[in-house]
mmCIF file of C-alpha atoms in Angstrom:
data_model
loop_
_atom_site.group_PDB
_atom_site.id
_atom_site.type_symbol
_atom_site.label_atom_id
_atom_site.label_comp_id
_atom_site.label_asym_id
_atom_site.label_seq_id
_atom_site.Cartn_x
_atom_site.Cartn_y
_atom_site.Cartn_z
ATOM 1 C CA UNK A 1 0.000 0.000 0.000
ATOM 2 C CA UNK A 2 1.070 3.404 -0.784
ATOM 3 C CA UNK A 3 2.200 5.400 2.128
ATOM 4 C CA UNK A 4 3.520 9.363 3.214
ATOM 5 C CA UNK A 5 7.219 8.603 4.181
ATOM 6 C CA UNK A 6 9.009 11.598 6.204
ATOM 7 C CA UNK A 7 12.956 11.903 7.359
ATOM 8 C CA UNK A 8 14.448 11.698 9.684
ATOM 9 C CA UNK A 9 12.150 10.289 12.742
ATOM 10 C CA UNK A 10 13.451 12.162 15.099
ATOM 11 C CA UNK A 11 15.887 15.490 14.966
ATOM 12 C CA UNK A 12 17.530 17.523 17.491
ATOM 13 C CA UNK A 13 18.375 20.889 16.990
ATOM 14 C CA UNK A 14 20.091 24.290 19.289
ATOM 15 C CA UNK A 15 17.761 27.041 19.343
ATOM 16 C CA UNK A 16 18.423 29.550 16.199
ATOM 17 C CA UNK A 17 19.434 26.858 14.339
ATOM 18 C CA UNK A 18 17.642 26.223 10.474
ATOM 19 C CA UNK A 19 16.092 22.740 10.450
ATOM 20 C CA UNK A 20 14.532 20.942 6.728
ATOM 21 C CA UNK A 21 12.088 18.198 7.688
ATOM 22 C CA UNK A 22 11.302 16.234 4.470
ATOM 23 C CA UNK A 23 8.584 14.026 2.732
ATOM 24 C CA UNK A 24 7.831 12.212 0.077
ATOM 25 C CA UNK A 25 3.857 12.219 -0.227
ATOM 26 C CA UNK A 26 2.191 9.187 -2.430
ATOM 27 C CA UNK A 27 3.456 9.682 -5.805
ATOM 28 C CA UNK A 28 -0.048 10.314 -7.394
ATOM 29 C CA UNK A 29 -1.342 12.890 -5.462
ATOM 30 C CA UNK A 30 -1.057 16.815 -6.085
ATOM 31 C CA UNK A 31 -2.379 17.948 -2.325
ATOM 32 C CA UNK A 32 0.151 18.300 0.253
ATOM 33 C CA UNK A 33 0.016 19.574 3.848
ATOM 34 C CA UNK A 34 1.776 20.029 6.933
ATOM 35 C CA UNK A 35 0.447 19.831 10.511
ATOM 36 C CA UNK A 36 2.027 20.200 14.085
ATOM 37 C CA UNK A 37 1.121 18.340 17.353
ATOM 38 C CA UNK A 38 3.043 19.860 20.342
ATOM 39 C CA UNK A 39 3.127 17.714 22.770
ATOM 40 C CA UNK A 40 -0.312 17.321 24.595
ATOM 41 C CA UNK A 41 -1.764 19.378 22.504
ATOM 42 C CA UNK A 42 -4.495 19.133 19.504
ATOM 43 C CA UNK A 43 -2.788 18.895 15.530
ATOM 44 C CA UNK A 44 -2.918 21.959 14.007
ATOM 45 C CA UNK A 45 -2.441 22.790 10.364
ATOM 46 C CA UNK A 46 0.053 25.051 9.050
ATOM 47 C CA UNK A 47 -0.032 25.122 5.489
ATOM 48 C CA UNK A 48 -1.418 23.122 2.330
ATOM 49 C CA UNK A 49 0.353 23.352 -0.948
ATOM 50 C CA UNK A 50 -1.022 22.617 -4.731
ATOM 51 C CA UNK A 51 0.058 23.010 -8.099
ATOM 52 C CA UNK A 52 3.719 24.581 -7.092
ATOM 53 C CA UNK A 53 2.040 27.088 -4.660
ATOM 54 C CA UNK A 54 0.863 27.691 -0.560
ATOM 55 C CA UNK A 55 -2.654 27.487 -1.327
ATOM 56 C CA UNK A 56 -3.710 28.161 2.182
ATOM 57 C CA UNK A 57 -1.397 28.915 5.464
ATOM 58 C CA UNK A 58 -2.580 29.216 9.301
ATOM 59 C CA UNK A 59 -1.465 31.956 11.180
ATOM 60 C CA UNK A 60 1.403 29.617 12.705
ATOM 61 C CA UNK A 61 3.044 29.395 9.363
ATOM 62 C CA UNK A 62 5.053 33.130 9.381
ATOM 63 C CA UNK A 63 8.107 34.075 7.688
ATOM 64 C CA UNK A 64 10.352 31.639 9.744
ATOM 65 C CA UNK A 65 8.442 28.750 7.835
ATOM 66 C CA UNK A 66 8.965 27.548 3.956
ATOM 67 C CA UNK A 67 7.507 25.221 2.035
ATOM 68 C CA UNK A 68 9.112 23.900 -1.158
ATOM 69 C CA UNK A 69 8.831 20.968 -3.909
ATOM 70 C CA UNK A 70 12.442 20.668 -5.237
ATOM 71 C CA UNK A 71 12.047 18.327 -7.461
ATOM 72 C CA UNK A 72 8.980 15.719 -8.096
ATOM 73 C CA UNK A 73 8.660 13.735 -5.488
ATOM 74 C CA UNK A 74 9.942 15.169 -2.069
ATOM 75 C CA UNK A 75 8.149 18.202 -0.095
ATOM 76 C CA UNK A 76 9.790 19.936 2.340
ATOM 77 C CA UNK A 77 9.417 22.189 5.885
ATOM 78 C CA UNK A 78 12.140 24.828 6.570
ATOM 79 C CA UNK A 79 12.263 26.103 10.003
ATOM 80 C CA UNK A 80 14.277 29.390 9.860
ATOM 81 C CA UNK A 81 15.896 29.721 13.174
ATOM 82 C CA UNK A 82 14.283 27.360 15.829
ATOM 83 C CA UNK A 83 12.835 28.249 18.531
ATOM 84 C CA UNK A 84 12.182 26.339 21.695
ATOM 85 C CA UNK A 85 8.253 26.808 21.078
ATOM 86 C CA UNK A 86 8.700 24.720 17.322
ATOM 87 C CA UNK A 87 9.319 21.548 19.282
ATOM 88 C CA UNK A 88 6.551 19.427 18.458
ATOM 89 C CA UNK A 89 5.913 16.006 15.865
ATOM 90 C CA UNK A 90 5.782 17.690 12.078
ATOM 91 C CA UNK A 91 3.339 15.332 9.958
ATOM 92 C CA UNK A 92 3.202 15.539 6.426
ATOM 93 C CA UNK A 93 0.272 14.587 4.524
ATOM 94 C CA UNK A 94 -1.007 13.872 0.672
ATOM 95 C CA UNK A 95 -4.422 13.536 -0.938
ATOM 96 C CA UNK A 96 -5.493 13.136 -4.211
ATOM 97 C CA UNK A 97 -7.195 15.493 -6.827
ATOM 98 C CA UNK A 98 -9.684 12.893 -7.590
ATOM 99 C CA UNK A 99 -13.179 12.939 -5.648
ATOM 100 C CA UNK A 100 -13.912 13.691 -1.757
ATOM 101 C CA UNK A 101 -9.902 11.739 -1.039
ATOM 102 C CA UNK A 102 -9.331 11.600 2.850
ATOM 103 C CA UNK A 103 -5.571 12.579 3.755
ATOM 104 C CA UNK A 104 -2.839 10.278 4.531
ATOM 105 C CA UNK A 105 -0.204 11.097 6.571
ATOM 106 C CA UNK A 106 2.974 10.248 7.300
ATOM 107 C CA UNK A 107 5.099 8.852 10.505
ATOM 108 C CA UNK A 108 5.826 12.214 12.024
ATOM 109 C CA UNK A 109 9.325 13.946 12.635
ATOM 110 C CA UNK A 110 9.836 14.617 16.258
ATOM 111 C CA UNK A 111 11.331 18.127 16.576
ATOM 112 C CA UNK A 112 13.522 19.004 19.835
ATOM 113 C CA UNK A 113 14.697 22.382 20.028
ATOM 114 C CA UNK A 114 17.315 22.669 22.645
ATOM 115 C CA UNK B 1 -14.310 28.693 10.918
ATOM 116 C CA UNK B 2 -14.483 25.204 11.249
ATOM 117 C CA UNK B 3 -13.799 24.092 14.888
ATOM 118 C CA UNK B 4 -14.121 20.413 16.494
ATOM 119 C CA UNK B 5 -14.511 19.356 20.337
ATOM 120 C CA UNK B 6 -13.766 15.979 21.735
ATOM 121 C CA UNK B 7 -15.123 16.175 25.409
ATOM 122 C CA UNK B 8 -13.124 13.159 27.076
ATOM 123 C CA UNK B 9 -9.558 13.933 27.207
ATOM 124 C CA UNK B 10 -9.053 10.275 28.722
ATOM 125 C CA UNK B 11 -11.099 7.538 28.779
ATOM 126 C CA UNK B 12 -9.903 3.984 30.623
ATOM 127 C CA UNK B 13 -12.337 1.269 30.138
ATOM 128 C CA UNK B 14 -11.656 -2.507 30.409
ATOM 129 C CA UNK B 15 -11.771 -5.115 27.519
ATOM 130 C CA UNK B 16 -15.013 -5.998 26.312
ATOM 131 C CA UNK B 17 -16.351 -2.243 27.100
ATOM 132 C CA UNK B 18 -18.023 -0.975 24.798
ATOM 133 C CA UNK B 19 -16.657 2.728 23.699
ATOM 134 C CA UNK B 20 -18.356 6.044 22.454
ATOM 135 C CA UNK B 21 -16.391 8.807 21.768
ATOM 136 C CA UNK B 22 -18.029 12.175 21.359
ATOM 137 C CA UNK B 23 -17.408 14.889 18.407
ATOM 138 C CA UNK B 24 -18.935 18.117 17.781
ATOM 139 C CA UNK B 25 -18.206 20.372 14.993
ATOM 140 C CA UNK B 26 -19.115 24.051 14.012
ATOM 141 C CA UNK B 27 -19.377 25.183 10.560
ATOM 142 C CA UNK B 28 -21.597 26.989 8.268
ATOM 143 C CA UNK B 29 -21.812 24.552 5.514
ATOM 144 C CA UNK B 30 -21.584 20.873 4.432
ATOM 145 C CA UNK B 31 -18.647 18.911 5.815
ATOM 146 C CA UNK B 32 -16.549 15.996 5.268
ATOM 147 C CA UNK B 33 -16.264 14.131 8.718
ATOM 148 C CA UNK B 34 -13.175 11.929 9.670
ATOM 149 C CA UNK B 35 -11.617 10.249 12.716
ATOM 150 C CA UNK B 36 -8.244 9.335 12.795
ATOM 151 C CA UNK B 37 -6.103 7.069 15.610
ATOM 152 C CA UNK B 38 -2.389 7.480 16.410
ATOM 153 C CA UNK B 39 -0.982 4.167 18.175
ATOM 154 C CA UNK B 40 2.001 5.019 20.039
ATOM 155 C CA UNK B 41 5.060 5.723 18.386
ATOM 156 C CA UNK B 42 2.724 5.600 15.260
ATOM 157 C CA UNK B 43 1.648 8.036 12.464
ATOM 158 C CA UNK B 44 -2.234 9.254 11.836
ATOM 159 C CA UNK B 45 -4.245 6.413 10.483
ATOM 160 C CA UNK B 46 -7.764 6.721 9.240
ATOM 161 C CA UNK B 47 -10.333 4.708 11.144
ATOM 162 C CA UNK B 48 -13.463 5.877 9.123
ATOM 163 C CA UNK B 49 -14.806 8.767 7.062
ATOM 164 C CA UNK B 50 -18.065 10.386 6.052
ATOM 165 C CA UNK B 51 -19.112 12.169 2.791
ATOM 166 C CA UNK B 52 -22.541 11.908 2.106
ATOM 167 C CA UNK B 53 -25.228 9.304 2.091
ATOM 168 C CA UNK B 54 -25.458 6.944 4.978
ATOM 169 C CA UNK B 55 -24.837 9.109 8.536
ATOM 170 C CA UNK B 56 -24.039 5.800 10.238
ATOM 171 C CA UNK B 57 -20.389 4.703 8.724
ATOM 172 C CA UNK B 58 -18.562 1.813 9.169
ATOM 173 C CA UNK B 59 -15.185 1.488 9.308
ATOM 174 C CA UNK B 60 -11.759 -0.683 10.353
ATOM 175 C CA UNK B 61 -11.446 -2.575 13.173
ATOM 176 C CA UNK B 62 -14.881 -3.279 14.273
ATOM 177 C CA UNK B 63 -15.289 0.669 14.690
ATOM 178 C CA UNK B 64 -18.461 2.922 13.612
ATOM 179 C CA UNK B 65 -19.462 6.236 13.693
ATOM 180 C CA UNK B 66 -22.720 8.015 12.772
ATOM 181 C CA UNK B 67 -23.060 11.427 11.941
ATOM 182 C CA UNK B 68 -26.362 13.034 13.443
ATOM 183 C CA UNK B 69 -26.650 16.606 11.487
ATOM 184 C CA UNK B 70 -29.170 18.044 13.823
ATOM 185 C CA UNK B 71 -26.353 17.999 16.763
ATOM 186 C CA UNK B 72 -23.377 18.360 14.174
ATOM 187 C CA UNK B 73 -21.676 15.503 16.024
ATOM 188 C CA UNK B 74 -19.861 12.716 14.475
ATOM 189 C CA UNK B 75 -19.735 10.340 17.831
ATOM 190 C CA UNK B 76 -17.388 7.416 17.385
ATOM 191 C CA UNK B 77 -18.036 4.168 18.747
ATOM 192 C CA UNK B 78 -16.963 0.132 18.951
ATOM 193 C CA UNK B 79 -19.203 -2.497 21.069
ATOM 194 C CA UNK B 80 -15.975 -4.734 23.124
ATOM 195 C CA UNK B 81 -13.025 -2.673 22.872
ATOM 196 C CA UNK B 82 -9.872 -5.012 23.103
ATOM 197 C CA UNK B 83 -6.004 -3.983 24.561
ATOM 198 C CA UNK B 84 -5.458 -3.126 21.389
ATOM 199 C CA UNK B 85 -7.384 -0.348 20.705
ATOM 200 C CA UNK B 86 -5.200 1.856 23.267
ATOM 201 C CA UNK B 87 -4.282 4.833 21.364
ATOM 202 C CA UNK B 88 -4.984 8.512 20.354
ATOM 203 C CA UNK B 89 -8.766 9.181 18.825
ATOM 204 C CA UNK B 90 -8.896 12.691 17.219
ATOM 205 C CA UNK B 91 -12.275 13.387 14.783
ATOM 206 C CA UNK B 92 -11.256 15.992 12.181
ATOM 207 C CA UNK B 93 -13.184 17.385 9.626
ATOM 208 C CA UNK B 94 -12.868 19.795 6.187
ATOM 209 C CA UNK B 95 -15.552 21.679 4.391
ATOM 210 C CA UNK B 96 -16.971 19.613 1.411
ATOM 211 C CA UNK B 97 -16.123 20.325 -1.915
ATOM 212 C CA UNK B 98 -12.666 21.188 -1.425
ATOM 213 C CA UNK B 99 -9.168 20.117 -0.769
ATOM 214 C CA UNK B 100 -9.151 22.100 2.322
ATOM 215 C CA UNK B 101 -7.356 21.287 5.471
ATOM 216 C CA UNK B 102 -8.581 18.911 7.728
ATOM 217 C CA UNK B 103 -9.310 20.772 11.682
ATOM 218 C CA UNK B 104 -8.584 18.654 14.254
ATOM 219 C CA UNK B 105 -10.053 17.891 17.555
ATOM 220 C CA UNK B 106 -7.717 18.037 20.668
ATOM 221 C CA UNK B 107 -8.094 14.282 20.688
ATOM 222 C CA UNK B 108 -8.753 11.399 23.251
ATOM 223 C CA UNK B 109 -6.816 9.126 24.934
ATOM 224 C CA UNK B 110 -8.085 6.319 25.589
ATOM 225 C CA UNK B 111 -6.664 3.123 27.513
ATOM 226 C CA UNK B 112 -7.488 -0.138 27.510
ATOM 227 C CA UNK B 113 -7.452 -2.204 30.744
ATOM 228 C CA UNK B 114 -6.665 -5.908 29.848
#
């Protein structure tokens, strides 16, 4: 079965420091999306991206946050200069252009800003 | 804007229980209706969905969930809960029609007492 893969699992970083969490979202589907879950806390959505573009961002996603497709199959998060609030798990998720598609998401990257 | 509440942060029950989970939503218009379960250590899976047609929507793992429009709730439930059904519940939903991102409930925990 298909699946959302993201790298690395788990990544430590120092405060300030620029982090890129990656994914590679099924290779059929055109939606993509990231989400946060700080620990204890309810997943919120940062920012959904279609057809080479941020189609919609939360108020979470602000200049410290990037989005990119380099090339055709990975999609990435750039964290601009951590901070220790950006610790949280970073899913990645993909859904398809065709019909009323659920999302599927990926493993999670643990963040840990230190 | 779309906002969910789960009302039981934590639920413990013992095997055979039987398990309802509660969802309410608020939103203007029509909505696509999901919960999703994280397993420890796991990624986001989809348990079950709802579109249109049937309110009362069957889904993996012996789990159902029935959407009552009246009382926008989408209330999640399984008749004998087993050990391995410990895990995080969240219900999401998005607005219908679009490729919009899924708003998440601040989940429930719920623990299974062998």
């Amino acid at each position: 079965e298909p699946e959302v893969t993201q790298t690395p699992s788990h990544q430590v970083t120092q405060m300030g420091q620029e982090v890129i969490l990656r994914c590679v979202p099924i290779s059929n589907h055109l939606y993509f999306y990231w989400y946060r879950q700080i620990l204890g806390q309810k997943v919120e959505f940062l920012v959904s991206f279609y057809n080479n573009e941020i189609s919609e961002k939360s108020e979470i996603f602000d200049d410290q946050f990037s989005v990119e497709r380099p090339d055709g199959s990975n999609f990435t998060l750039k964290i601009r200069s951590t901070k220790l609030e950006d610790s949280a798990m970073y899913f990645c998720a993909s859904r398809s252009d065709r019909g009323p598609a659920e999302a599927f998401f990926g493993q999670g990257t643990r963040l840990t800003v230190v | 804007a779309q906002s969910v509440s789960q009302h039981n942060h934590h639920v413990i029950l013992s095997e055979a229980a039987s398990l309802e989970l509660g969802c309410n939503y608020s939103y203007g218009g029509t909505v696509n209706l999901f919960w999703y379960v994280q397993y420890p250590g796991q990624h986001l899976q989809l348990l079950l969905k709802y579109f249109s047609g049937d309110p009362l929507v069957k889904g993996i793992k012996g789990f159902e969930a029935e959407f009552i429009k009246s009382k926008f709730s989408f209330n999640l439930r399984k008749p004998s809960v087993q050990w391995s059904d410990t895990a995080e519940y969240f219900c999401a939903v998005n607005a219908r029609g679009s490729a919009r991102q899924l708003t998440f409930g601040s989940g429930t925990q719920l623990t299974v007492l062998p």
